GROMACS .gro file of C-alpha atoms in nm:
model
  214
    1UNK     CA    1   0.000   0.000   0.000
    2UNK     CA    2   0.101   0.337  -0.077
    3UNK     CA    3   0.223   0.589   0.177
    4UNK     CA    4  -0.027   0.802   0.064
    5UNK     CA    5  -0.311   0.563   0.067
    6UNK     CA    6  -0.200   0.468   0.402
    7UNK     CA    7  -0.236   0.835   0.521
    8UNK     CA    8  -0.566   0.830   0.428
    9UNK     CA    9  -0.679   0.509   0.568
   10UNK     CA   10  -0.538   0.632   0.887
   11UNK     CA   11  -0.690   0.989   0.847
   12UNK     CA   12  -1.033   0.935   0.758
   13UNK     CA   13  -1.163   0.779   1.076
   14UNK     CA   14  -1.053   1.050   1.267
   15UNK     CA   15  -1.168   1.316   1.079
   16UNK     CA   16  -1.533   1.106   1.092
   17UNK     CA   17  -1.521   1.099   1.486
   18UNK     CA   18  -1.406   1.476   1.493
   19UNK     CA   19  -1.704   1.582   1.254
   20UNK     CA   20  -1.952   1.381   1.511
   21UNK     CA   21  -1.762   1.498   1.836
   22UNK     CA   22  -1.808   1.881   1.684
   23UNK     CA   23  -2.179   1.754   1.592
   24UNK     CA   24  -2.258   1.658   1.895
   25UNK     CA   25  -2.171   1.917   2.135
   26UNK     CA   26  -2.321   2.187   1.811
   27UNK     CA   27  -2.694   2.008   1.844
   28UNK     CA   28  -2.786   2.079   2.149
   29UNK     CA   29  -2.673   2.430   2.117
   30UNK     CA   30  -2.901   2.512   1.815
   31UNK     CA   31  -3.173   2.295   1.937
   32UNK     CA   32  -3.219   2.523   2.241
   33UNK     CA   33  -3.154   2.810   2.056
   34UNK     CA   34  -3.462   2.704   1.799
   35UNK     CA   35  -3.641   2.605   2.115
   36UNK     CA   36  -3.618   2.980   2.247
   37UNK     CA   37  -3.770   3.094   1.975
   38UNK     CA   38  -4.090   2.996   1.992
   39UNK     CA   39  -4.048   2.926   2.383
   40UNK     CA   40  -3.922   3.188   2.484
   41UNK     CA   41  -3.834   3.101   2.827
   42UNK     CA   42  -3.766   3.422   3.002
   43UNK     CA   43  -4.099   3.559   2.937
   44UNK     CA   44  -4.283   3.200   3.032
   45UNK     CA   45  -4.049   3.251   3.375
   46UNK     CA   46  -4.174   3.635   3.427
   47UNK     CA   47  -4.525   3.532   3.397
   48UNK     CA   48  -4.609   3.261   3.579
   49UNK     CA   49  -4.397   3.452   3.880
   50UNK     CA   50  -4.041   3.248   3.913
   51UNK     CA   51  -3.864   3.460   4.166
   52UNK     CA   52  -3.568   3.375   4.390
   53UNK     CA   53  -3.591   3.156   4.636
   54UNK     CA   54  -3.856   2.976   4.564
   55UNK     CA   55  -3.863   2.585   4.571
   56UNK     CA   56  -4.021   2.492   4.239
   57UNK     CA   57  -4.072   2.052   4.104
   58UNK     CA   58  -4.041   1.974   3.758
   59UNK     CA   59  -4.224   1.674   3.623
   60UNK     CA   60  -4.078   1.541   3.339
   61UNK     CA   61  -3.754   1.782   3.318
   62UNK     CA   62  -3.585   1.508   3.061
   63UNK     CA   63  -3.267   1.646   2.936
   64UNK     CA   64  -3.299   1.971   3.176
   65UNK     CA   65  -3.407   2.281   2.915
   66UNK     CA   66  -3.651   2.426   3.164
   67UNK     CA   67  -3.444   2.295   3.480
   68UNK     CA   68  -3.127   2.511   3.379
   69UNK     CA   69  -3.334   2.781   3.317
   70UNK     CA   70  -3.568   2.763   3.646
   71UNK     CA   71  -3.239   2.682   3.863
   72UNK     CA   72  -3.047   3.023   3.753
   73UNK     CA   73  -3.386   3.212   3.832
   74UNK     CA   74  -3.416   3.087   4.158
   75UNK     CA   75  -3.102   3.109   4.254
   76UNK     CA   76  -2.863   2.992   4.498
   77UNK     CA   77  -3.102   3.018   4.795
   78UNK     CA   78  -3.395   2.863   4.555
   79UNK     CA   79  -3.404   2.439   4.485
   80UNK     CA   80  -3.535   2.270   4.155
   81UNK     CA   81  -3.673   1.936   4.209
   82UNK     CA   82  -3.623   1.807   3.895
   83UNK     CA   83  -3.816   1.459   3.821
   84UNK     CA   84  -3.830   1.188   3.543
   85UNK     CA   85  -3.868   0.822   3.485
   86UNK     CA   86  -3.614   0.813   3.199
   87UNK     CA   87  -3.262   0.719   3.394
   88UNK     CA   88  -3.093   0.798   3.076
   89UNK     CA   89  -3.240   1.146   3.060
   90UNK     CA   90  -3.156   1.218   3.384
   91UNK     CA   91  -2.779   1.108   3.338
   92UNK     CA   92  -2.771   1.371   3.063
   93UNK     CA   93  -2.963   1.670   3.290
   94UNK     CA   94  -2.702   1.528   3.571
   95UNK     CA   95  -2.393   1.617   3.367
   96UNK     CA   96  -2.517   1.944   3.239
   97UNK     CA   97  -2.628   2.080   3.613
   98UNK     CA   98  -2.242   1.984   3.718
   99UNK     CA   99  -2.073   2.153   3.396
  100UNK     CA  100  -2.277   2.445   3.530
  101UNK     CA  101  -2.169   2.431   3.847
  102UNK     CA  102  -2.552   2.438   3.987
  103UNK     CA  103  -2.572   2.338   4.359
  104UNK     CA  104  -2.963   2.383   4.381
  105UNK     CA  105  -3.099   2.114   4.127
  106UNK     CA  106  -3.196   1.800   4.344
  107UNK     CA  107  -3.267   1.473   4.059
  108UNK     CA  108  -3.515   1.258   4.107
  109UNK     CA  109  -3.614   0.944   3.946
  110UNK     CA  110  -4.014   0.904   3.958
  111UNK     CA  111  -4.256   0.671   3.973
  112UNK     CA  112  -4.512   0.646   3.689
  113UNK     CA  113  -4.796   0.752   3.894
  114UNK     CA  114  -4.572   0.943   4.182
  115UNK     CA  115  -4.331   1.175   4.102
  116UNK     CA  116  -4.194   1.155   4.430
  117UNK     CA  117  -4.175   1.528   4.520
  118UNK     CA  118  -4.127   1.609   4.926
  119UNK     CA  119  -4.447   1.697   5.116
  120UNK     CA  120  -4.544   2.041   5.125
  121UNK     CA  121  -4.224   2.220   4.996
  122UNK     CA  122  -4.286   2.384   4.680
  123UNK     CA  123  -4.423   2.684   4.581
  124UNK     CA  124  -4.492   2.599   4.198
  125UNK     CA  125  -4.452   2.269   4.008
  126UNK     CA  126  -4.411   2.342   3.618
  127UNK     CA  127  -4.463   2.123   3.426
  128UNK     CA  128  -4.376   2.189   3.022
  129UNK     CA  129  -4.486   1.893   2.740
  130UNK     CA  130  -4.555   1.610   2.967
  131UNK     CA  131  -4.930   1.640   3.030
  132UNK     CA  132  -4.988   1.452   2.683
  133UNK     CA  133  -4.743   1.206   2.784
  134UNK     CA  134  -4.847   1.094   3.110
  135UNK     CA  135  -4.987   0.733   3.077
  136UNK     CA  136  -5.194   0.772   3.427
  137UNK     CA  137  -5.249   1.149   3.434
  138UNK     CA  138  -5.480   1.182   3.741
  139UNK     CA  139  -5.330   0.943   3.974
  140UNK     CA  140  -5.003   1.154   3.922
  141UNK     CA  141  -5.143   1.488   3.944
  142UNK     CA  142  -5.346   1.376   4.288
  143UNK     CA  143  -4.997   1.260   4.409
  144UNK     CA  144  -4.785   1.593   4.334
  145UNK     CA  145  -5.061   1.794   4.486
  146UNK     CA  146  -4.977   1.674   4.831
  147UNK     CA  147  -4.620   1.834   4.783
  148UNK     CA  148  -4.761   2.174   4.711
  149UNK     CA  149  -4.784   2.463   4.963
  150UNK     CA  150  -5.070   2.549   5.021
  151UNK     CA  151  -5.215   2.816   4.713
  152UNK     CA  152  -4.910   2.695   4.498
  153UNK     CA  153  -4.972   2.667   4.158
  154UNK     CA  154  -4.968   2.369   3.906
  155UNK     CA  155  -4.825   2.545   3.591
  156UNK     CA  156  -4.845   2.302   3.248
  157UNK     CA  157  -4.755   2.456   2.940
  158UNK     CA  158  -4.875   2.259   2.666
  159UNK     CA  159  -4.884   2.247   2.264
  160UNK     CA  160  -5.164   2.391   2.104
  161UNK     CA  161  -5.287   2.198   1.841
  162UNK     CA  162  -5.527   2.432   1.728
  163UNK     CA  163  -5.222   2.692   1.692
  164UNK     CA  164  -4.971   2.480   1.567
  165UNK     CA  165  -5.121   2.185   1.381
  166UNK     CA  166  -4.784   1.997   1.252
  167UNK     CA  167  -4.781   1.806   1.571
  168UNK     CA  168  -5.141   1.772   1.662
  169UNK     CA  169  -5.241   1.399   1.648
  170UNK     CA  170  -4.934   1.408   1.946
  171UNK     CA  171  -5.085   1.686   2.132
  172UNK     CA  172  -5.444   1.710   2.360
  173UNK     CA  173  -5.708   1.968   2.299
  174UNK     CA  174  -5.752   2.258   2.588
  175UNK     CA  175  -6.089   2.068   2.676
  176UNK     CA  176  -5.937   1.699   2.785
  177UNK     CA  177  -5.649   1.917   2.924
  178UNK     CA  178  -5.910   2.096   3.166
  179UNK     CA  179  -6.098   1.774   3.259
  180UNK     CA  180  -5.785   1.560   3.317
  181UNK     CA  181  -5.666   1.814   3.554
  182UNK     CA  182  -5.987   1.923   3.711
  183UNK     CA  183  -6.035   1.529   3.793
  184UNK     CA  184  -5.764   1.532   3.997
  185UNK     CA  185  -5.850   1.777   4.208
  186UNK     CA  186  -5.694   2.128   4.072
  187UNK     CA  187  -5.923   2.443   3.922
  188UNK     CA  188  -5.853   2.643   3.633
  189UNK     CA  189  -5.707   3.004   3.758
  190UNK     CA  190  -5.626   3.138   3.447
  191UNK     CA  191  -5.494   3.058   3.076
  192UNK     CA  192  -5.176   3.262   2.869
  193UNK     CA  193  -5.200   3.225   2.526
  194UNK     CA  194  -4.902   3.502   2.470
  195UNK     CA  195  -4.647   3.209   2.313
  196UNK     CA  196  -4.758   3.113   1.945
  197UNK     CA  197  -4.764   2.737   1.947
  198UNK     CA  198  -4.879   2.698   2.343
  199UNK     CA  199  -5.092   2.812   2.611
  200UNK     CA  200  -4.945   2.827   2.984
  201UNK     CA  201  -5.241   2.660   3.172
  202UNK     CA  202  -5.240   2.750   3.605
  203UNK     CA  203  -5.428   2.598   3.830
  204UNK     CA  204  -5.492   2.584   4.210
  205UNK     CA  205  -5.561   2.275   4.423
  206UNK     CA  206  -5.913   2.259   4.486
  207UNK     CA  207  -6.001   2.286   4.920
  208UNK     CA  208  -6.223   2.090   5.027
  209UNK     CA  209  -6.484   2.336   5.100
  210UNK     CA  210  -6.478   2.401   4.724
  211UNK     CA  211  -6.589   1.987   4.683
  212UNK     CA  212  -6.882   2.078   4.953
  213UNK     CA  213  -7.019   2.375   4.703
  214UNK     CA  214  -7.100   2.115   4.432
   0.00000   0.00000   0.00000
């Protein structure tokens, strides 16, 4: 074999795993970056009232684009209970929280009915695309509601099939979203419809004098 040809044979593989090493570290750049765009995070954060300090659970945080974001708002004296089922997502969220140096993101690994939040800590659970994906939705909303504080929201921002119709065999309607969560126990407070392929639905846990009215 030529020297050349051997060169090349020797060259080409590496070159391969450089283009994918570059690749990989690239995507998730310019996937949040197209995420933000129709997102936009900040503003969801301003208006459903993230402040500092404030103990907040994520349900289905998966690879962590809403934890990141939620753990800088609250800040150091703030926590992020951030939950999923998927180990291998949470590997992934676990290594970008310590490249970050973040010290107030606590990882949990759920149940499918429980996501195993502690009892009357937080002061919001968000919870962004996961409604839809829940395969026992009212069993785990009745179970996060016990680690609410009392008149904490239950923030779900969810597609909007009726505004963005690519995805909406994937994606429920507002009405099935309102029963589901009514069943287990929350009411409606109020609906944003600011973001142009979701709406940002909050909700209160019903009291029990609330039950006795109807």
């Amino acid at each position: 074999m030529k020297k050349a040809n051997i060169i090349h044979v020797i060259l080409f593989p590496v070159l391969v795993l450089l283009i994918f090493s570059l690749t990989l570290h690239a995507e998730p750049e310019y996937e949040n970056q197209h995420r933000d765009s129709y997102h936009k995070p900040d503003k969801v954060l301003e208006v459903i009232g993230v402040k500092p300090g404030m103990v907040i659970g994520e349900p289905g945080a998966g690879k962590g684009y809403f934890t990141l974001k939620l753990a800088h708002k609250v800040g150091p004296t703030g926590k992020i209970y951030a939950n999923d089922i998927v180990q291998k997502e949470l590997n992934i969220l676990k290594s970008k929280v310590k490249k970050q140096g973040l010290t107030n993101v606590v990882i949990i690994k759920g149940k499918v009915t429980d996501p195993l939040f502690p009892k009357d800590q937080l002061d919001m659970v968000f919870m962004s695309y996961v409604l839809h994906d829940l395969s026992r939705p009212v069993p785990f909303l009745k179970n996060l509601k016990s680690s609410l504080k009392t008149n904490a929201p239950l923030v779900i921002l969810e597609r909007d099939p009726e505004k963005y119709t690519k995805t909406a065999w994937h994606f429920w309607k507002k009405r099935k979203i309102l029963k589901t969560v009514k069943a287990a126990g929350f009411r409606l407070e109020r609906i944003e419809t600011f973001l142009p392929r979701d709406n940002i639905y909050i909700f209160y846990a019903q009291m029990k004098e609330e039950y006795l009215r109807k």
